[in-house]
């Protein structure tokens, strides 16, 4: 299992630094200190390796997000809880976070897009579910739950990407006050 984890770790580093398409199986194997047959034994292909990276990292993130998105009548609190989950994911696994959301912008016929698409759809559906649940309390929703969900997700992702830019290294820190201010700004927009 140590070899398997080392392959995953090195592949993530390489994919994050240069992109999935620019990295070959031989390079991943060499960096992980294994042979190509060993890599293929564990993952069958480079795409299988990417799928495993996404599954290992995204499933726990999405389960946490789904839990945070349970709406109990306080939209501000629910959205703050969700931002905290995004921030935790970005702080704890910065390379995976950046890789995940960069791959969503890859060509729709590419392997990377195919791999990441289900996770992004699940994330977007989870955020939209908050606005579906809150629609009775928000008089100005008027069928715009999808729009609000996409706008909120986009705001959160862009905020985190800019925090990475500001940090100049791969680590970020986001305070509770910053999370509150971000959600407050969004809420102000949807109530106007």
Coordinates of N, CA and C in Angstrom, one line a residue:
X1 N 0.8 -1.2 0.0 CA 0.0 0.0 0.0 C 0.9 1.3 0.0
X2 N 2.1 1.2 0.5 CA 2.9 2.4 0.5 C 3.3 2.8 -0.9
X3 N 3.5 1.8 -1.8 CA 3.8 2.1 -3.2 C 2.6 2.8 -3.8
X4 N 1.5 2.3 -3.6 CA 0.2 2.8 -4.1 C 0.1 4.3 -3.7
X5 N 0.2 4.6 -2.4 CA 0.1 5.9 -1.9 C 1.2 6.9 -2.5
X6 N 2.4 6.4 -2.6 CA 3.5 7.2 -3.2 C 3.2 7.5 -4.6
X7 N 2.6 6.6 -5.4 CA 2.2 6.9 -6.8 C 1.2 8.0 -6.8
X8 N 0.2 7.8 -6.0 CA -0.9 8.9 -5.9 C -0.3 10.2 -5.6
X9 N 0.6 10.3 -4.6 CA 1.2 11.5 -4.1 C 2.0 12.2 -5.2
X10 N 2.8 11.4 -5.9 CA 3.7 12.0 -7.0 C 2.8 12.4 -8.2
X11 N 1.8 11.6 -8.5 CA 1.0 11.9 -9.6 C 0.2 13.3 -9.4
X12 N -0.3 13.4 -8.1 CA -0.9 14.7 -7.8 C 0.0 15.9 -7.9
X13 N 1.2 15.7 -7.4 CA 2.2 16.8 -7.5 C 2.5 17.1 -9.0
X14 N 2.7 16.1 -9.8 CA 3.0 16.4 -11.2 C 1.8 16.9 -12.0
X15 N 0.6 16.4 -11.7 CA -0.6 16.9 -12.4 C -0.8 18.3 -12.0
X16 N -0.6 18.6 -10.8 CA -0.9 20.0 -10.3 C 0.1 21.0 -10.8
X17 N 1.4 20.6 -10.9 CA 2.4 21.5 -11.4 C 2.4 21.7 -12.9
X18 N 2.1 20.7 -13.7 CA 2.2 20.8 -15.1 C 0.9 20.5 -15.9
X19 N -0.1 19.9 -15.2 CA -1.3 19.5 -15.9 C -1.2 18.0 -16.3
X20 N -2.4 17.5 -16.3 CA -2.6 16.0 -16.6 C -2.0 15.6 -17.9
X21 N -2.3 16.3 -19.0 CA -1.8 16.0 -20.3 C -0.3 16.1 -20.5
X22 N 0.3 16.9 -19.7 CA 1.8 17.1 -19.9 C 2.6 16.0 -19.2
X23 N 2.0 15.2 -18.4 CA 2.7 14.2 -17.6 C 2.5 12.8 -18.1
X24 N 3.5 12.1 -18.3 CA 3.4 10.7 -18.8 C 3.5 9.7 -17.6
X25 N 3.1 8.5 -18.0 CA 3.1 7.4 -17.0 C 4.5 7.1 -16.5
X26 N 5.5 7.1 -17.5 CA 6.9 6.8 -17.1 C 7.4 7.8 -16.1
X27 N 7.1 9.0 -16.3 CA 7.5 10.1 -15.4 C 7.0 9.9 -14.0
X28 N 5.7 9.6 -13.9 CA 5.0 9.3 -12.6 C 5.7 8.1 -11.9
X29 N 5.9 7.1 -12.7 CA 6.6 5.9 -12.1 C 8.0 6.2 -11.6
X30 N 8.7 6.9 -12.4 CA 10.1 7.3 -11.9 C 10.1 8.1 -10.7
X31 N 9.2 9.1 -10.7 CA 9.1 10.0 -9.5 C 8.7 9.2 -8.2
X32 N 7.8 8.2 -8.4 CA 7.3 7.4 -7.3 C 8.3 6.3 -6.9
X33 N 9.3 6.1 -7.7 CA 10.3 5.0 -7.4 C 9.8 3.6 -7.7
X34 N 8.9 3.5 -8.7 CA 8.3 2.2 -9.1 C 8.5 2.0 -10.6
X35 N 8.2 0.8 -11.0 CA 8.2 0.5 -12.5 C 6.9 0.8 -13.1
X36 N 6.9 1.0 -14.4 CA 5.6 1.2 -15.1 C 4.6 0.0 -14.8
X37 N 5.1 -1.2 -14.9 CA 4.2 -2.4 -14.6 C 3.6 -2.3 -13.2
X38 N 4.3 -1.8 -12.2 CA 3.8 -1.6 -10.9 C 2.7 -0.6 -10.9
X39 N 2.9 0.5 -11.5 CA 1.9 1.6 -11.6 C 0.6 1.0 -12.3
X40 N 0.8 0.3 -13.4 CA -0.3 -0.3 -14.1 C -1.0 -1.4 -13.2
X41 N -0.3 -2.1 -12.4 CA -0.9 -3.1 -11.5 C -1.9 -2.4 -10.6
X42 N -1.5 -1.2 -10.0 CA -2.4 -0.6 -9.1 C -3.5 0.2 -9.8
X43 N -3.3 0.8 -10.9 CA -4.2 1.8 -11.5 C -4.7 1.5 -12.9
X44 N -4.1 0.5 -13.6 CA -4.5 0.1 -14.9 C -4.1 1.1 -16.0
X45 N -4.2 2.4 -15.7 CA -3.9 3.5 -16.7 C -3.7 4.8 -16.0
X46 N -3.2 5.8 -16.7 CA -3.1 7.1 -16.2 C -4.4 7.7 -15.8
X47 N -5.4 7.4 -16.6 CA -6.8 7.9 -16.3 C -7.3 7.2 -15.0
X48 N -7.0 5.9 -14.9 CA -7.4 5.2 -13.6 C -6.8 5.9 -12.4
X49 N -5.6 6.3 -12.6 CA -4.9 7.0 -11.5 C -5.6 8.3 -11.2
X50 N -5.9 9.1 -12.2 CA -6.7 10.3 -12.0 C -8.0 10.1 -11.3
X51 N -8.7 9.1 -11.8 CA -10.0 8.7 -11.2 C -9.8 8.4 -9.7
X52 N -8.8 7.7 -9.3 CA -8.6 7.4 -7.9 C -8.3 8.6 -7.1
X53 N -7.5 9.5 -7.6 CA -7.2 10.8 -7.0 C -8.5 11.6 -6.7
X54 N -9.3 11.6 -7.7 CA -10.6 12.4 -7.5 C -11.5 11.7 -6.5
X55 N -11.6 10.4 -6.6 CA -12.5 9.7 -5.7 C -12.0 9.8 -4.2
X56 N -10.7 9.6 -4.0 CA -10.2 9.7 -2.6 C -10.3 11.1 -2.0
X57 N -10.1 12.1 -2.9 CA -10.2 13.5 -2.3 C -11.6 14.1 -2.4
X58 N -12.4 13.8 -3.4 CA -13.6 14.5 -3.6 C -14.8 13.8 -2.8
X59 N -14.8 12.5 -2.7 CA -15.9 11.9 -1.9 C -16.0 12.4 -0.5
X60 N -14.9 12.5 0.3 CA -15.0 13.0 1.6 C -15.5 14.5 1.6
X61 N -14.9 15.3 0.7 CA -15.3 16.7 0.6 C -16.8 16.8 0.3
X62 N -17.3 16.1 -0.7 CA -18.7 16.2 -1.0 C -19.6 15.7 0.1
X63 N -19.2 14.7 0.8 CA -20.0 14.2 2.0 C -20.1 15.3 3.0
X64 N -19.0 16.0 3.3 CA -19.0 17.1 4.3 C -19.8 18.2 3.8
X65 N -19.7 18.5 2.5 CA -20.6 19.6 1.9 C -22.0 19.3 2.0
X66 N -22.4 18.0 1.7 CA -23.8 17.6 1.8 C -24.3 17.8 3.2
X67 N -23.5 17.4 4.2 CA -23.9 17.6 5.6 C -24.1 19.1 5.9
X68 N -23.1 19.9 5.5 CA -23.2 21.3 5.8 C -24.4 22.0 5.1
X69 N -24.8 21.5 4.0 CA -25.9 22.1 3.2 C -27.3 21.7 3.7
X70 N -27.4 21.0 4.8 CA -28.7 20.7 5.3 C -29.3 21.9 5.8
X71 N -30.4 22.4 5.2 CA -31.0 23.7 5.5 C -32.0 23.5 6.7
X72 N -31.8 24.3 7.7 CA -32.6 24.2 8.9 C -33.3 25.6 9.2
X73 N -33.4 26.4 8.2 CA -34.1 27.7 8.4 C -33.2 28.9 8.4
X74 N -31.9 28.7 8.5 CA -31.0 29.9 8.6 C -30.1 29.8 7.4
X75 N -30.5 30.6 6.4 CA -29.7 30.6 5.2 C -28.3 31.1 5.4
X76 N -28.1 32.1 6.1 CA -26.8 32.7 6.3 C -25.9 31.6 7.0
X77 N -26.4 31.0 8.0 CA -25.6 30.0 8.7 C -25.2 28.8 7.8
X78 N -26.2 28.3 7.0 CA -26.0 27.2 6.1 C -25.0 27.5 5.1
X79 N -25.0 28.7 4.5 CA -24.0 29.1 3.5 C -22.6 29.3 4.1
X80 N -22.6 29.8 5.3 CA -21.3 29.9 6.0 C -20.7 28.6 6.3
X81 N -21.5 27.6 6.7 CA -21.1 26.3 6.9 C -20.5 25.6 5.6
X82 N -21.2 25.9 4.5 CA -20.7 25.4 3.2 C -19.4 26.0 2.8
X83 N -19.2 27.3 3.0 CA -18.0 28.0 2.7 C -16.9 27.4 3.5
X84 N -17.1 27.1 4.8 CA -16.1 26.5 5.7 C -15.7 25.2 5.1
X85 N -16.6 24.4 4.6 CA -16.2 23.1 4.0 C -15.3 23.3 2.8
X86 N -15.6 24.2 1.9 CA -14.8 24.5 0.8 C -13.4 25.0 1.2
X87 N -13.4 25.9 2.2 CA -12.1 26.4 2.7 C -11.3 25.3 3.4
X88 N -11.9 24.4 4.1 CA -11.2 23.3 4.7 C -10.6 22.4 3.7
X89 N -11.3 22.1 2.6 CA -10.8 21.3 1.5 C -9.6 22.0 0.9
X90 N -9.7 23.3 0.6 CA -8.6 24.0 0.0 C -7.4 24.1 0.9
X91 N -7.6 24.3 2.2 CA -6.5 24.4 3.2 C -5.8 23.1 3.4
X92 N -6.6 22.0 3.5 CA -6.1 20.7 3.8 C -5.5 20.0 2.6
X93 N -6.0 20.2 1.4 CA -5.5 19.5 0.2 C -5.4 20.6 -1.0
X94 N -4.5 21.5 -0.8 CA -4.5 22.6 -1.8 C -4.2 22.2 -3.2
X95 N -3.4 21.2 -3.4 CA -3.1 20.7 -4.8 C -4.3 20.0 -5.4
X96 N -5.0 19.2 -4.6 CA -6.2 18.6 -5.2 C -7.3 19.6 -5.5
X97 N -7.4 20.5 -4.6 CA -8.5 21.6 -4.8 C -8.2 22.3 -6.1
X98 N -7.0 22.7 -6.3 CA -6.6 23.5 -7.5 C -6.7 22.6 -8.8
X99 N -6.3 21.4 -8.6 CA -6.4 20.4 -9.8 C -7.9 20.2 -10.1
X100 N -8.7 19.9 -9.2 CA -10.1 19.7 -9.4 C -10.8 20.8 -10.2
X101 N -10.6 22.0 -9.7 CA -11.4 23.1 -10.3 C -10.7 23.6 -11.6
X102 N -9.4 23.3 -11.8 CA -8.8 23.7 -13.0 C -9.3 22.7 -14.1
X103 N -9.4 21.4 -13.8 CA -9.8 20.4 -14.7 C -11.3 20.7 -15.2
X104 N -12.1 21.3 -14.4 CA -13.5 21.5 -14.9 C -13.5 22.5 -16.1
X105 N -12.4 23.2 -16.2 CA -12.4 24.2 -17.4 C -11.6 23.6 -18.6
X106 N -11.4 22.3 -18.5 CA -10.7 21.7 -19.7 C -11.8 21.4 -20.8
X107 N -11.3 21.1 -22.0 CA -12.3 20.7 -23.0 C -13.3 19.6 -22.6
X108 N -14.5 19.8 -23.0 CA -15.5 18.9 -22.6 C -15.3 17.4 -23.1
X109 N -14.6 17.2 -24.1 CA -14.3 15.9 -24.6 C -13.1 15.2 -24.0
X110 N -12.4 16.0 -23.1 CA -11.1 15.5 -22.6 C -11.4 14.5 -21.4
X111 N -10.3 13.7 -21.2 CA -10.4 12.8 -20.1 C -10.5 13.5 -18.7
X112 N -9.9 14.6 -18.6 CA -9.9 15.4 -17.3 C -11.3 15.9 -17.0
X113 N -12.0 16.4 -18.1 CA -13.3 16.9 -17.9 C -14.3 15.8 -17.5
X114 N -14.1 14.6 -18.3 CA -15.0 13.5 -18.0 C -14.8 13.0 -16.6
X115 N -13.6 13.0 -16.1 CA -13.3 12.5 -14.7 C -13.9 13.5 -13.6
X116 N -13.8 14.7 -13.8 CA -14.2 15.7 -12.8 C -15.6 16.1 -12.9
X117 N -16.2 15.9 -14.0 CA -17.6 16.4 -14.2 C -18.6 15.9 -13.2
X118 N -18.6 14.6 -12.9 CA -19.6 14.1 -11.9 C -19.4 14.8 -10.5
X119 N -18.2 15.0 -10.1 CA -18.0 15.7 -8.8 C -18.5 17.1 -8.8
X120 N -18.2 17.8 -9.9 CA -18.7 19.2 -10.0 C -20.2 19.3 -10.0
X121 N -20.8 18.4 -10.8 CA -22.3 18.3 -10.8 C -22.9 18.0 -9.4
X122 N -22.3 17.1 -8.7 CA -22.7 16.8 -7.4 C -22.6 18.0 -6.4
X123 N -21.5 18.7 -6.6 CA -21.2 19.9 -5.7 C -22.3 21.0 -6.1
X124 N -22.5 21.2 -7.4 CA -23.5 22.2 -7.8 C -24.9 21.8 -7.3
X125 N -25.2 20.6 -7.4 CA -26.5 20.1 -7.0 C -26.7 20.3 -5.5
X126 N -25.7 20.1 -4.7 CA -25.8 20.2 -3.3 C -26.0 21.7 -2.9
X127 N -25.3 22.6 -3.6 CA -25.5 24.0 -3.3 C -26.9 24.5 -3.7
X128 N -27.3 24.0 -4.9 CA -28.6 24.4 -5.4 C -29.7 23.9 -4.4
X129 N -29.5 22.8 -3.8 CA -30.5 22.2 -2.8 C -30.8 23.2 -1.7
X130 N -29.8 23.9 -1.3 CA -30.0 24.9 -0.2 C -31.0 26.0 -0.6
X131 N -30.8 26.5 -1.9 CA -31.8 27.5 -2.3 C -33.1 26.9 -2.7
X132 N -33.2 25.7 -3.1 CA -34.5 25.0 -3.2 C -35.2 24.9 -1.9
X133 N -34.5 24.5 -0.8 CA -35.1 24.4 0.5 C -35.5 25.8 1.1
X134 N -34.7 26.8 0.7 CA -35.0 28.2 1.3 C -35.9 29.0 0.4
X135 N -36.4 28.4 -0.7 CA -37.2 29.2 -1.6 C -38.5 29.7 -0.9
X136 N -39.1 29.0 0.0 CA -40.3 29.5 0.7 C -40.0 30.7 1.5
X137 N -38.8 30.9 2.0 CA -38.5 32.0 2.9 C -37.9 33.2 2.1
X138 N -37.5 33.0 0.9 CA -36.9 34.1 0.1 C -38.0 34.4 -1.0
X139 N -38.6 35.5 -0.8 CA -39.7 35.9 -1.6 C -39.2 36.3 -3.1
X140 N -37.9 36.6 -3.2 CA -37.5 37.0 -4.5 C -36.8 35.9 -5.3
X141 N -37.0 34.6 -4.9 CA -36.3 33.5 -5.6 C -36.8 33.3 -7.0
X142 N -38.2 33.3 -7.1 CA -38.8 33.2 -8.5 C -38.1 32.2 -9.4
X143 N -37.9 31.0 -9.0 CA -37.3 30.0 -9.8 C -35.8 30.2 -10.2
X144 N -35.2 31.0 -9.4 CA -33.7 31.3 -9.7 C -32.8 30.5 -8.8
X145 N -33.2 29.4 -8.3 CA -32.4 28.6 -7.3 C -31.1 28.2 -8.0
X146 N -31.2 27.7 -9.3 CA -30.0 27.3 -10.0 C -29.1 28.5 -10.2
X147 N -29.6 29.6 -10.5 CA -28.8 30.8 -10.7 C -28.1 31.2 -9.4
X148 N -28.8 31.2 -8.3 CA -28.2 31.5 -7.0 C -27.2 30.5 -6.6
X149 N -27.4 29.2 -6.9 CA -26.5 28.2 -6.5 C -25.2 28.3 -7.3
X150 N -25.3 28.6 -8.6 CA -24.1 28.8 -9.5 C -23.4 30.0 -9.1
X151 N -24.1 31.1 -8.8 CA -23.4 32.4 -8.4 C -22.7 32.2 -7.1
X152 N -23.3 31.5 -6.2 CA -22.7 31.3 -4.9 C -21.4 30.5 -5.0
X153 N -21.5 29.3 -5.8 CA -20.4 28.5 -6.0 C -19.2 29.2 -6.7
X154 N -19.6 30.0 -7.7 CA -18.6 30.7 -8.4 C -17.9 31.7 -7.5
X155 N -18.6 32.4 -6.7 CA -18.0 33.4 -5.8 C -17.1 32.7 -4.8
X156 N -17.5 31.6 -4.2 CA -16.6 30.9 -3.3 C -15.3 30.4 -3.9
X157 N -15.5 29.8 -5.1 CA -14.3 29.3 -5.8 C -13.3 30.4 -6.2
X158 N -13.9 31.5 -6.7 CA -13.0 32.6 -7.1 C -12.3 33.2 -5.9
X159 N -13.0 33.3 -4.8 CA -12.4 33.8 -3.5 C -11.3 33.0 -3.1
X160 N -11.4 31.7 -3.2 CA -10.4 30.7 -2.7 C -9.2 30.8 -3.7
X161 N -9.5 30.8 -5.0 CA -8.4 31.0 -6.0 C -7.6 32.2 -5.7
X162 N -8.3 33.3 -5.4 CA -7.5 34.6 -5.2 C -6.7 34.5 -3.9
X163 N -7.2 33.8 -2.9 CA -6.5 33.6 -1.7 C -5.2 32.8 -2.0
X164 N -5.2 31.8 -2.9 CA -4.0 31.1 -3.3 C -3.1 32.1 -4.0
X165 N -3.6 32.9 -4.8 CA -2.8 33.9 -5.5 C -2.1 34.8 -4.5
X166 N -2.8 35.3 -3.6 CA -2.2 36.2 -2.5 C -1.1 35.5 -1.7
X167 N -1.3 34.2 -1.5 CA -0.4 33.5 -0.6 C 1.0 33.2 -1.2
X168 N 1.0 33.2 -2.5 CA 2.3 32.9 -3.3 C 2.9 31.5 -3.0
X169 N 2.3 30.8 -2.0 CA 2.7 29.4 -1.9 C 1.4 28.6 -2.0
X170 N 1.4 27.4 -1.6 CA 0.2 26.6 -1.9 C -0.8 26.6 -0.7
X171 N -0.4 27.2 0.4 CA -1.3 27.2 1.6 C -2.1 28.5 1.7
X172 N -3.3 28.4 2.2 CA -4.1 29.5 2.5 C -4.7 29.4 3.9
X173 N -5.1 30.6 4.4 CA -5.8 30.6 5.6 C -7.0 31.6 5.4
X174 N -8.2 31.2 5.8 CA -9.3 32.0 5.7 C -10.0 32.1 7.1
X175 N -10.2 33.3 7.5 CA -10.8 33.5 8.9 C -12.3 33.3 8.8
X176 N -12.9 33.1 10.0 CA -14.3 33.1 10.1 C -15.0 34.4 9.7
X177 N -14.3 35.5 10.0 CA -14.8 36.8 9.6 C -14.8 37.0 8.1
X178 N -13.8 36.5 7.4 CA -13.8 36.5 6.0 C -14.9 35.7 5.4
X179 N -15.2 34.5 6.0 CA -16.3 33.7 5.5 C -17.6 34.4 5.7
X180 N -17.8 35.0 6.9 CA -19.0 35.7 7.2 C -19.2 36.9 6.2
X181 N -18.1 37.6 5.9 CA -18.2 38.8 5.0 C -18.6 38.4 3.6
X182 N -18.0 37.3 3.2 CA -18.2 36.8 1.8 C -19.7 36.4 1.7
X183 N -20.2 35.6 2.6 CA -21.6 35.2 2.6 C -22.5 36.4 2.7
X184 N -22.2 37.3 3.6 CA -23.0 38.5 3.8 C -23.1 39.3 2.5
X185 N -22.0 39.5 1.8 CA -22.0 40.2 0.5 C -22.9 39.5 -0.5
X186 N -22.8 38.1 -0.5 CA -23.7 37.4 -1.4 C -25.2 37.6 -1.1
X187 N -25.5 37.5 0.2 CA -26.8 37.6 0.7 C -27.4 39.0 0.4
X188 N -26.6 40.0 0.5 CA -27.0 41.4 0.2 C -27.4 41.4 -1.3
X189 N -26.7 40.8 -2.1 CA -26.9 40.8 -3.5 C -28.3 40.1 -3.9
X190 N -28.5 38.9 -3.2 CA -29.8 38.2 -3.6 C -31.0 38.8 -3.0
X191 N -30.8 39.6 -1.9 CA -32.0 40.3 -1.3 C -32.3 41.6 -2.0
X192 N -31.4 42.1 -2.8 CA -31.7 43.4 -3.4 C -32.6 43.3 -4.6

